Coordinates of C-alpha atoms in Angstrom, one line a residue:
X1 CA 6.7 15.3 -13.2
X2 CA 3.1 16.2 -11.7
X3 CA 2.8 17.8 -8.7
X4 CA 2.2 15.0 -5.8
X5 CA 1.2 18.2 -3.2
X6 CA -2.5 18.0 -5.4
X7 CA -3.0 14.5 -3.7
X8 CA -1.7 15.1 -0.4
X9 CA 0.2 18.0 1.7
X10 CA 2.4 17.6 4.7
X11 CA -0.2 19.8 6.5
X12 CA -2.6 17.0 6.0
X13 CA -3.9 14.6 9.2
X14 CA -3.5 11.1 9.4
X15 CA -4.5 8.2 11.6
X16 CA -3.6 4.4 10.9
X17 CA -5.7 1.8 11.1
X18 CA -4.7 -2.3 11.6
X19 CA -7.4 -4.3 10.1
X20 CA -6.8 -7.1 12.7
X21 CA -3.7 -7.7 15.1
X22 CA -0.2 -8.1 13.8
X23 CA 2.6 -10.0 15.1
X24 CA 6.5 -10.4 15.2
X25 CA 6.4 -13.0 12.3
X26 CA 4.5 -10.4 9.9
X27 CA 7.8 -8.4 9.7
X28 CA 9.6 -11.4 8.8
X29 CA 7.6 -12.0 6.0
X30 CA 7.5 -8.2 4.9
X31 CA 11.1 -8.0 5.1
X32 CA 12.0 -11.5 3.0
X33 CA 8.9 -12.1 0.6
X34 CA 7.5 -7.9 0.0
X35 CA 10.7 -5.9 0.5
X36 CA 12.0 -7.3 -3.1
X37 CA 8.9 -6.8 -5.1
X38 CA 7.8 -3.2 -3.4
X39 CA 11.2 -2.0 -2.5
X40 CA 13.4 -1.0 0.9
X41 CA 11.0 2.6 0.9
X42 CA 7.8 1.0 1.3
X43 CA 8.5 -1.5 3.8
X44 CA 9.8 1.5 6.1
X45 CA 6.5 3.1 5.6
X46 CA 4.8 0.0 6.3
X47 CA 7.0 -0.2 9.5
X48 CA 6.5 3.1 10.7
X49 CA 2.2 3.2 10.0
X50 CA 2.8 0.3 12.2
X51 CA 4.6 1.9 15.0
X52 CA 2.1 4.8 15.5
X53 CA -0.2 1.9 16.8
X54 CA 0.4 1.3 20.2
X55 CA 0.7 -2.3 21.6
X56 CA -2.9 -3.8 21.9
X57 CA -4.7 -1.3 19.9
X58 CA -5.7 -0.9 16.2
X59 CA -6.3 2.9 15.7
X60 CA -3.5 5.3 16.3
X61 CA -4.1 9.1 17.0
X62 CA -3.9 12.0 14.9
X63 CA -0.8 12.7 13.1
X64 CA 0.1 15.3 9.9
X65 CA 2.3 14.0 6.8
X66 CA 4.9 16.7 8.0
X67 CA 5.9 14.5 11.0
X68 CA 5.8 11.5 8.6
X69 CA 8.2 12.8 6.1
X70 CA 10.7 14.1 8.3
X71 CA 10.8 10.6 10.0
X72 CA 11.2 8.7 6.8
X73 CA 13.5 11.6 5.4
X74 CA 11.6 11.9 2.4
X75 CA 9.5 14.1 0.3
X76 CA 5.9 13.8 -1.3
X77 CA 6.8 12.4 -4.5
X78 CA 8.2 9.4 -2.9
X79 CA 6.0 9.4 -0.4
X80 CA 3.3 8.7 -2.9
X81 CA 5.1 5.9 -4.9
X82 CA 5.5 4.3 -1.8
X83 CA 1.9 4.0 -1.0
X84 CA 0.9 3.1 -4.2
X85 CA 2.8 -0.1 -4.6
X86 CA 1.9 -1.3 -0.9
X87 CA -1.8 -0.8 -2.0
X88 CA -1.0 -2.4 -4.9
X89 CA 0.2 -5.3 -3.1
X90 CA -2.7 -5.6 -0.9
X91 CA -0.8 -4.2 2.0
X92 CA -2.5 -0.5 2.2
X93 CA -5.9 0.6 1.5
X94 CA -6.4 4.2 2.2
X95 CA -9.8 6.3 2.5
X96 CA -9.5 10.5 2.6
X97 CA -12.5 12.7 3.5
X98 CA -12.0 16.6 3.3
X99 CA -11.6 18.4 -0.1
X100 CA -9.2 21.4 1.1
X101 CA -8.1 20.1 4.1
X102 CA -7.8 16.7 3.5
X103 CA -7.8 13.7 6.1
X104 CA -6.5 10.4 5.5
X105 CA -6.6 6.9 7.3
X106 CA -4.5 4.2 6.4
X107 CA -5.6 1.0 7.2
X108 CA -2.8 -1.7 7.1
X109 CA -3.6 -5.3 5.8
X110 CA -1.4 -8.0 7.2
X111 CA 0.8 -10.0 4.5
X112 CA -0.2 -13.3 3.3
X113 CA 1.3 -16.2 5.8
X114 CA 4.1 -18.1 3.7
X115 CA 2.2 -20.7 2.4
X116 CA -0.1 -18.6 0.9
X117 CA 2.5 -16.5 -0.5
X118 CA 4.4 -18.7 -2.4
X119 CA 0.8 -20.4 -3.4
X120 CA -0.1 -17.0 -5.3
X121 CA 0.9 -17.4 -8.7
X122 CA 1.5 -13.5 -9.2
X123 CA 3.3 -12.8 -5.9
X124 CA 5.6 -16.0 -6.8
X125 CA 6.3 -15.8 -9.8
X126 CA 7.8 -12.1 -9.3
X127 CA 9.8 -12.9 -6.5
X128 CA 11.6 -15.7 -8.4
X129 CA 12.0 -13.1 -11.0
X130 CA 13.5 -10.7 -8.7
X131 CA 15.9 -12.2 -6.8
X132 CA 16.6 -15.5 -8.7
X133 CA 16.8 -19.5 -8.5
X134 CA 19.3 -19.7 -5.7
X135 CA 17.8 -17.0 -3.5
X136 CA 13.9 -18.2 -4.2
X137 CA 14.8 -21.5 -3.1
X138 CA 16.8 -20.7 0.3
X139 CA 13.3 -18.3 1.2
X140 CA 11.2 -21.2 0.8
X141 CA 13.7 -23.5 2.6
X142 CA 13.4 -20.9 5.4
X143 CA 9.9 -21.3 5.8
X144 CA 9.5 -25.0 5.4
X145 CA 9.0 -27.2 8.5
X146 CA 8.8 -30.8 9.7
X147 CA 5.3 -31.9 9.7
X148 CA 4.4 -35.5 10.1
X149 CA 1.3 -36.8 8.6
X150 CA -0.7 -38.6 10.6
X151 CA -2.3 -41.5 8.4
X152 CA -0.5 -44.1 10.2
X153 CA -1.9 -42.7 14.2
X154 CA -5.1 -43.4 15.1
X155 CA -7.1 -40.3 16.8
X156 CA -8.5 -40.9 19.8
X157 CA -9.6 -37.3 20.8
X158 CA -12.4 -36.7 23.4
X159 CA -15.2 -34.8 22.6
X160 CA -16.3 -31.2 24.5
X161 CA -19.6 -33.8 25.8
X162 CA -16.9 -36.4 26.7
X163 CA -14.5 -34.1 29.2
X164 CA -17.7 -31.1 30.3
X165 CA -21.4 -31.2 31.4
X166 CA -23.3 -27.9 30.8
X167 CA -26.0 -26.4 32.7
X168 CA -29.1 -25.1 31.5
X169 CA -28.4 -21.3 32.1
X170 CA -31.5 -18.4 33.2
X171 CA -31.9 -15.7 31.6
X172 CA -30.6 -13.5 34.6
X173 CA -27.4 -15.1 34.2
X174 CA -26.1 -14.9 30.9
X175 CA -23.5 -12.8 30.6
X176 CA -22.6 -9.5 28.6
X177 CA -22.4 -9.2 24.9
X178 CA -19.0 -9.3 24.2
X179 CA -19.1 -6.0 23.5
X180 CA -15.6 -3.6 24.3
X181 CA -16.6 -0.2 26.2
X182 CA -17.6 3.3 24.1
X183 CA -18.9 0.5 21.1
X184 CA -15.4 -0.6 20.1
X185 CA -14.1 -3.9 19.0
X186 CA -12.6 -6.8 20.6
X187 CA -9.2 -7.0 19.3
X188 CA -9.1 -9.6 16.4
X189 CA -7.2 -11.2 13.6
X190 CA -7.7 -10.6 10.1
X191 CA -6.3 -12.1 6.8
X192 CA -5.0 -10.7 3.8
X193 CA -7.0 -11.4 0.6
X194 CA -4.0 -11.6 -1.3
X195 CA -3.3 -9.3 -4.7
X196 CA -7.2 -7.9 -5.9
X197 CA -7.8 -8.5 -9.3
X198 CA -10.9 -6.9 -11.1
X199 CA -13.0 -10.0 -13.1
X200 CA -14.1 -6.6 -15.2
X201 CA -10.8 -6.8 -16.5
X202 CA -11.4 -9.9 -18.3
X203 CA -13.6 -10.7 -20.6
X204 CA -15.1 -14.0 -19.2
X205 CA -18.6 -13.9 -21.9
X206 CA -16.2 -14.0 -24.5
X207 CA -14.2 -16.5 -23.3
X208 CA -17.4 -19.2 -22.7
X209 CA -18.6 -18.3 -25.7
X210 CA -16.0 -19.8 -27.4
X211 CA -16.3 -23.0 -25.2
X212 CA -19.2 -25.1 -25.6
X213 CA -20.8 -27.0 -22.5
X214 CA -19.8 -29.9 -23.6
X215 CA -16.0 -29.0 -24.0
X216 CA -16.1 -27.7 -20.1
X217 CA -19.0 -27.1 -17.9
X218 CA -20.5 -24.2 -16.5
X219 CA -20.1 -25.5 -13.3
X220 CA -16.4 -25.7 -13.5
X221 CA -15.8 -21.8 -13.3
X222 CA -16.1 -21.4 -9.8
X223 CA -15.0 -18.1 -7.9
X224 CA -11.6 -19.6 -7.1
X225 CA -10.9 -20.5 -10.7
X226 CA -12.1 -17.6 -11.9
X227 CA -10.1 -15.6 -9.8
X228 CA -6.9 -18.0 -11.1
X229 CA -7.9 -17.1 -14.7
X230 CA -7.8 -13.1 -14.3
X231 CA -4.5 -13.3 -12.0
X232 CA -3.1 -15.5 -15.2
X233 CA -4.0 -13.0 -18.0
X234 CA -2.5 -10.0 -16.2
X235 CA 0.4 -12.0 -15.0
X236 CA 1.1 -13.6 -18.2
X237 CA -0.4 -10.9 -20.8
X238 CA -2.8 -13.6 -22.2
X239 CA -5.4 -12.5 -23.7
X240 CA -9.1 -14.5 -23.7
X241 CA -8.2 -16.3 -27.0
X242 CA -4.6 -17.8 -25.4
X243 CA -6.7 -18.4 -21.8
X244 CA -9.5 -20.9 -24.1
X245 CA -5.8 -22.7 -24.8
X246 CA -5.0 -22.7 -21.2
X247 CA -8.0 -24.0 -19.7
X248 CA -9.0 -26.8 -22.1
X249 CA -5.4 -27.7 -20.7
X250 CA -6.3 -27.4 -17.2
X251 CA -9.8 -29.8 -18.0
X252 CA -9.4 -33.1 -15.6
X253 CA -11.3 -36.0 -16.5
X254 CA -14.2 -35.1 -14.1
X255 CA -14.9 -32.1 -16.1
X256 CA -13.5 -29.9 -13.7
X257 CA -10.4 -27.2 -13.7
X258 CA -7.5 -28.1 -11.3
X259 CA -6.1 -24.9 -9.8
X260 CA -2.2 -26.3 -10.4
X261 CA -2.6 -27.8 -13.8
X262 CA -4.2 -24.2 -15.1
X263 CA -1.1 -22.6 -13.5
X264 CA 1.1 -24.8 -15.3
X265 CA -0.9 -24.7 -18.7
X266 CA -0.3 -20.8 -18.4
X267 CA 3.3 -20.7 -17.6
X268 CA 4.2 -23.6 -20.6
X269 CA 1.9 -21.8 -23.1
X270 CA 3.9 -18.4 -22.1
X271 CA 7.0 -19.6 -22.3
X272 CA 6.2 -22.0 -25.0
X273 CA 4.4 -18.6 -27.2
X274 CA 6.0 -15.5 -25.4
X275 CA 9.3 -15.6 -23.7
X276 CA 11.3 -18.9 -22.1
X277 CA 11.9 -16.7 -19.4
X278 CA 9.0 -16.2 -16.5
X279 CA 7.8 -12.5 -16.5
X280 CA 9.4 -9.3 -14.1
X281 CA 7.6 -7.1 -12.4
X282 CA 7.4 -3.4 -13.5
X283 CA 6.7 -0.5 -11.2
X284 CA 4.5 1.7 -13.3
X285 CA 4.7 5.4 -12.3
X286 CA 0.8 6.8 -11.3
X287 CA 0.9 10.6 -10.9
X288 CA -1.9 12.4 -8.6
X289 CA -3.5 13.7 -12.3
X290 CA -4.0 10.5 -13.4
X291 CA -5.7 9.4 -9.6
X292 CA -8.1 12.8 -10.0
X293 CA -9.1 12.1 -14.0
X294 CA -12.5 10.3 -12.7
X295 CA -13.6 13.5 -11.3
X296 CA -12.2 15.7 -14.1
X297 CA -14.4 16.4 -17.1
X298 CA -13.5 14.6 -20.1
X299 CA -14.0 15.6 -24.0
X300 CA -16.5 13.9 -26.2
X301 CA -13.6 11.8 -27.9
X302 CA -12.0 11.6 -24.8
X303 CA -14.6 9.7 -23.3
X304 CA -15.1 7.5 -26.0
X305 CA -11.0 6.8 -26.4
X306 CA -11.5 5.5 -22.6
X307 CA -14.7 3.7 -23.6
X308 CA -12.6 1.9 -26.4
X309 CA -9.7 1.4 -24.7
X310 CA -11.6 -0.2 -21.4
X311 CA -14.2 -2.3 -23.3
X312 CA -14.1 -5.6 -24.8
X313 CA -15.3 -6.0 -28.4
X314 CA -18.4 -8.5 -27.2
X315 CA -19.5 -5.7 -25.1
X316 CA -18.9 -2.7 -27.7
X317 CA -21.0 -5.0 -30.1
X318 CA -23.8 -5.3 -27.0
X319 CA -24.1 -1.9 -26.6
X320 CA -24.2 -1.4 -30.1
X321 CA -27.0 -3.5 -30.4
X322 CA -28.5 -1.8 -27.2
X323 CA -28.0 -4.9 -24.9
X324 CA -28.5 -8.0 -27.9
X325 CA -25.6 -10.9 -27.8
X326 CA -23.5 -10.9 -30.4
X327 CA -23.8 -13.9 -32.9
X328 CA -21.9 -16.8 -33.6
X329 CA -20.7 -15.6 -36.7
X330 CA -20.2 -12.2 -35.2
X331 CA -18.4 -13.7 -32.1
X332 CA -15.5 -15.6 -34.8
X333 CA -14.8 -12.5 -36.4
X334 CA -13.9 -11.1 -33.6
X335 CA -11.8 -13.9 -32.5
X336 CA -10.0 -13.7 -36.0
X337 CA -9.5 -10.1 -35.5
X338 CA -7.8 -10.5 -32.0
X339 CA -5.8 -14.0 -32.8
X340 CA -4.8 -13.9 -36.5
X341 CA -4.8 -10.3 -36.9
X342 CA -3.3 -9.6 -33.0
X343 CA -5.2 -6.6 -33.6
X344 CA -5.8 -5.2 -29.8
X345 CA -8.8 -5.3 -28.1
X346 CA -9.0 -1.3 -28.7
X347 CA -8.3 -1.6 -32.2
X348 CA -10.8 -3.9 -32.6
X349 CA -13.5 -1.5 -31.0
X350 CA -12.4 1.2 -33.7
X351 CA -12.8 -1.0 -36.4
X352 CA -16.4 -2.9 -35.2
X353 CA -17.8 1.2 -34.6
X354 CA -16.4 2.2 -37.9
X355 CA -18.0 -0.4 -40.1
X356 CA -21.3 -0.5 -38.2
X357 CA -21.6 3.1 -38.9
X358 CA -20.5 2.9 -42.6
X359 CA -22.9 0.3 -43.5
X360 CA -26.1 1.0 -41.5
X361 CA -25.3 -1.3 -38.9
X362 CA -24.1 -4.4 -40.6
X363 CA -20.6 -6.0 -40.0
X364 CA -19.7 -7.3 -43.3
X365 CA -16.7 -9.8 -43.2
X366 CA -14.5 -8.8 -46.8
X367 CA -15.1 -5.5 -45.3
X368 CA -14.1 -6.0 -41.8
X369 CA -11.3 -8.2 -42.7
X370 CA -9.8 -5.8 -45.6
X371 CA -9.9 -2.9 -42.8
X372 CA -7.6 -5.3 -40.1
X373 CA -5.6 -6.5 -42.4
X374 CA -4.5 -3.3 -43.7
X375 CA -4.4 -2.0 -40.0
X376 CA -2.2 -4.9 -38.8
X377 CA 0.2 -4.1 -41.5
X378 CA 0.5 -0.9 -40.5
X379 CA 0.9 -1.9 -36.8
X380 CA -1.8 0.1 -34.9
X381 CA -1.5 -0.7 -31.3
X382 CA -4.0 1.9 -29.9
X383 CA -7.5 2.9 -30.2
X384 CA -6.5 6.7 -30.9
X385 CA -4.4 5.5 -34.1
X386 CA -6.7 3.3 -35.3
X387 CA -9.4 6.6 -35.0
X388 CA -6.4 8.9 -36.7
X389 CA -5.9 6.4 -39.5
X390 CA -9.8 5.8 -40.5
X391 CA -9.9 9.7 -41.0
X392 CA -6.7 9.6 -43.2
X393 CA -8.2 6.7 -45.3
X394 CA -11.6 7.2 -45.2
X395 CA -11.8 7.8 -49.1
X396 CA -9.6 4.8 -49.7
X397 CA -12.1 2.7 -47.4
X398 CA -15.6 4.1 -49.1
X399 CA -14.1 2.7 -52.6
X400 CA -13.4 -0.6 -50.5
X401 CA -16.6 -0.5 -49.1
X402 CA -18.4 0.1 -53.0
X403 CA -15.8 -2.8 -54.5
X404 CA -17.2 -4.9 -51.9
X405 CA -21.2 -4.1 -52.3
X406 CA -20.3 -4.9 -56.1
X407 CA -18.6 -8.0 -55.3
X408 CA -21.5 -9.0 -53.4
X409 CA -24.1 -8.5 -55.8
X410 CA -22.4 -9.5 -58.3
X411 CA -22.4 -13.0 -56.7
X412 CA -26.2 -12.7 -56.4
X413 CA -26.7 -11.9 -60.1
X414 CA -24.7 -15.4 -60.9
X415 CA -27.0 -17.5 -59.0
X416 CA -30.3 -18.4 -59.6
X417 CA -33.1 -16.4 -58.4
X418 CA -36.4 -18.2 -57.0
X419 CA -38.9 -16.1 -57.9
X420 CA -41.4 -15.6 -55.0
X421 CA -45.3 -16.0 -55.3
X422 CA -47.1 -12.3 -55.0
X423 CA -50.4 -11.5 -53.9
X424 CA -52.9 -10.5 -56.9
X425 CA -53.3 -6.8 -55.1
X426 CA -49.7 -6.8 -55.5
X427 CA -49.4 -7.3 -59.1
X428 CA -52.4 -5.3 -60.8
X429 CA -51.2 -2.2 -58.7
X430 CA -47.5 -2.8 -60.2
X431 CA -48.8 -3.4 -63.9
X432 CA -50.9 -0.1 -63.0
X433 CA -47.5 1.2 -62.5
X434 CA -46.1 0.3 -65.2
X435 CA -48.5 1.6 -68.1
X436 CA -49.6 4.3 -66.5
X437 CA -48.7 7.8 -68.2
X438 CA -46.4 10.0 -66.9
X439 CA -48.6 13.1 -64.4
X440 CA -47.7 16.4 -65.3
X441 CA -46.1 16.7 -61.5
X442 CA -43.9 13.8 -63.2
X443 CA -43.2 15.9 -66.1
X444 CA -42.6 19.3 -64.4
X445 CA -40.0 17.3 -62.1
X446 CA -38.2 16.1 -65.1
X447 CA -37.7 19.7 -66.3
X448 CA -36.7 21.3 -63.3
X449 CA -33.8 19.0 -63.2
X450 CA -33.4 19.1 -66.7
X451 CA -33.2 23.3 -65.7
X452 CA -30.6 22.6 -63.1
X453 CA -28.2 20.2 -65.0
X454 CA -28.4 23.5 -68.1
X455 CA -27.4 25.6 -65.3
X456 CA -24.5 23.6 -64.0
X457 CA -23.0 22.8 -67.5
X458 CA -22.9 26.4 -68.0
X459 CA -21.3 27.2 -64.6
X460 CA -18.4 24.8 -65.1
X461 CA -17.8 26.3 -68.5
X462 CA -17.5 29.4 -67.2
X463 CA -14.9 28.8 -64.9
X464 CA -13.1 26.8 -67.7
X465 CA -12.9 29.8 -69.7
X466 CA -11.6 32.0 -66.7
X467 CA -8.7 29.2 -65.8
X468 CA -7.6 29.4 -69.6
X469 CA -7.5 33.3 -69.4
X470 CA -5.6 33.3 -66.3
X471 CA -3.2 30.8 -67.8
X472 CA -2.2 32.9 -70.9
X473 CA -1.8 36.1 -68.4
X474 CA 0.5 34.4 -67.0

């Protein structure tokens, strides 16, 4: 396992930072709803970055990790994974300054309230994963009240005007800024944004380019649904081909996308396609290499592995292109490739780089779709096979690629050729062409490589003779 003591060392300082005040009710929320999905470890982290805060404050003093570990009883390794899922979860972020002697802050985000909680589709979702039908149900039950609506009272509430009079105020005697003393803050609340999701992720040009204006409006992808739609593909594993299913589900008759009915299209087109059972979350095991490997230099292919692996096909064939959108006919192969091939997106950048560079830029289908289909059968999952494999066959695809030129023209020779009209320059300098004699520059090239094809006759009868020598030694 990597060394954790490259990312932090108990001789490092700390200080812990709330963003806004937390109250009594947050550990109740931390202990039912978080503790299952992060684990018992991380909660007593959260608890104790908490406890270095003293009541009515939001910065603690200086600390070192020593004094940390020895209270949680711990060591770095687990240390580590304990931070990294409560930043995952949106309940850490943490900033470092120092390069040999490092120092941290930890600032510590407040959980979502209930509602919100079990209103995240993610966060939900996993939890009834985790700790099942029974139990999910008895945790919302344990946060749901008795709140009457009010449609059938009539309000009757006074207005500020109605109950105060305000005088005009002088300058002299308005009061202070409300400013704390040494430039601090006034102690404040602050709300948790809930589980970040990177848009970059997903690949939303792709996705409207396969849905006309008419089919669903522009207007309809707000930030909110938006955000939905990302938070869908990574919970579900949907790529942009199953989401253009999902949200012409989610469509409403006034051409805009209801939040509920594109969570519902998701999970019935998961369970429907996927799995009947809702998905678990997996812890997945960072080491400090793999946190540093932004500001380690890479290889050539390296770099370009990450590039494939990261980017989505419509952008691969931008860049390509050096910033041109891709065209229509360009933009359904690559939806064949990723649907009915379920080639991924990395394989797909392989094969679009390989064929643009084989035929001088041009993405010919037969080609393209001989390539995938002999890739799909021999289950590449990753961009570094795919490159592996186009080495290994690169013979066997260059005969591919000539069958198909052949093919090609072949069909052009069988159809009727309008002839087009040529200028009269044109003609008298071709017919010029044409009946001219050879030049004796013509001629001495003609001999030269009549010279050079001698020459290599007699080479490879040479070493004909010297194989049949070596034979009969033998």
């Amino acid at each position: 396992m990597t060394n954790m003591w490259k990312e932090v060392q108990p001789t490092d300082e700390y200080i812990v930072q709330l963003n806004g005040l937390l109250h009594e009710a947050d550990r109740d929320v931390l202990q039912f709803l978080y503790q299952p999905l992060v684990g018992s470890s991380s909660i007593s982290l959260y608890s104790l970055l908490w406890g270095e805060v003293e009541r009515h404050q939001l910065e603690s003093e200086n600390f070192m990790h020593a004094s940390l570990l020895s209270m949680l009883s711990t060591n770095v390794n687990q240390l580590f994974e304990a931070r990294l899922r409560l930043e995952g979860m949106g309940l850490l972020k943490t900033f470092v300054r120092g390069t040999d002697k490092k120092e941290f802050l930890y600032q510590l985000q407040p959980p979502l309230r209930p509602n919100e909680f079990f209103e995240d589709p993610m966060l939900s979702v996993f939890l009834y994963r985790q700790v099942g039908s029974g139990q999910f149900q008895r945790l919302k039950q344990r946060y749901a009240v008795r709140f009457s609506t009010n449609d059938t009272y009539r309000e009757v509430t006074r207005s500020f005007q109605d109950v105060y009079s305000s005088e005009a105020l002088t300058n002299a005697s308005m009061p202070p800024s409300a400013k704390a003393p040494n430039d601090g803050k006034i102690l404040f609340e602050s709300q948790n944004e809930g589980i970040t999701t990177d848009f970059a992720s997903f690949d939303f040009h792709l996705l409207l380019a396969g849905l006309s204006e008419a089919m669903v409006p522009r207007s309809a992808f707000t930030y909110h649904v938006k955000n939905m739609i990302a938070k869908l593909s990574i919970l579900y594993g949907l790529n942009v081909l199953d989401m253009k299913s999902v949200v012409l589900s989610a469509v409403n008759e006034e051409n805009t996308i209801e939040i509920d009915a594109l969570r519902k299209a998701a999970r019935d087109y998961y369970q429907l396609h996927r799995s009947p059972s809702l998905p678990k979350i997996q812890h997945v095991r960072i080491t400090a290499d793999e946190q540093m490997a932004p500001t380690i230099e890479q290889s050539n292919e390296q770099e370009l592995l990450t590039y494939l692996e990261s980017s989505s096909p419509v952008q691969v064939l931008k860049d390509a292109s050096n910033g041109g959108e891709p065209t229509k006919s360009e933009l359904a192969m690559i939806e064949e490739l990723l649907y009915h091939q379920k080639l991924p997106a990395g394989v797909v950048n392989v094969l679009l780089q390989y064929v643009l560079l084989r035929t001088d830029m041009k993405l010919t289908k037969g080609y393209v779709e001989k390539i995938a289909a002999h890739w799909a059968r021999k289950k590449i999952t990753t961009a570094k096979d795919a490159m592996e494999l186009a080495k290994n066959e690169h013979k066997q695809y260059s005969e591919w690629k000539e069958e198909t030129n052949n093919g090609t023209k072949k069909r052009r020779t069988n159809k009727t050729i309008r002839k087009e009209k040529l200028p009269d320059w044109f003609k008298a300098r071709q017919e010029a062409k044409n009946t001219a004699k050879p030049s004796e520059t013509e001629k001495g090239d003609d001999l030269e490589f009549e010279e050079k094809k001698r020459k290599l006759q007699e080479k490879l009868r040479k070493r004909s003779l010297r194989q049949v020598n070596n034979d009969g030694a033998d």
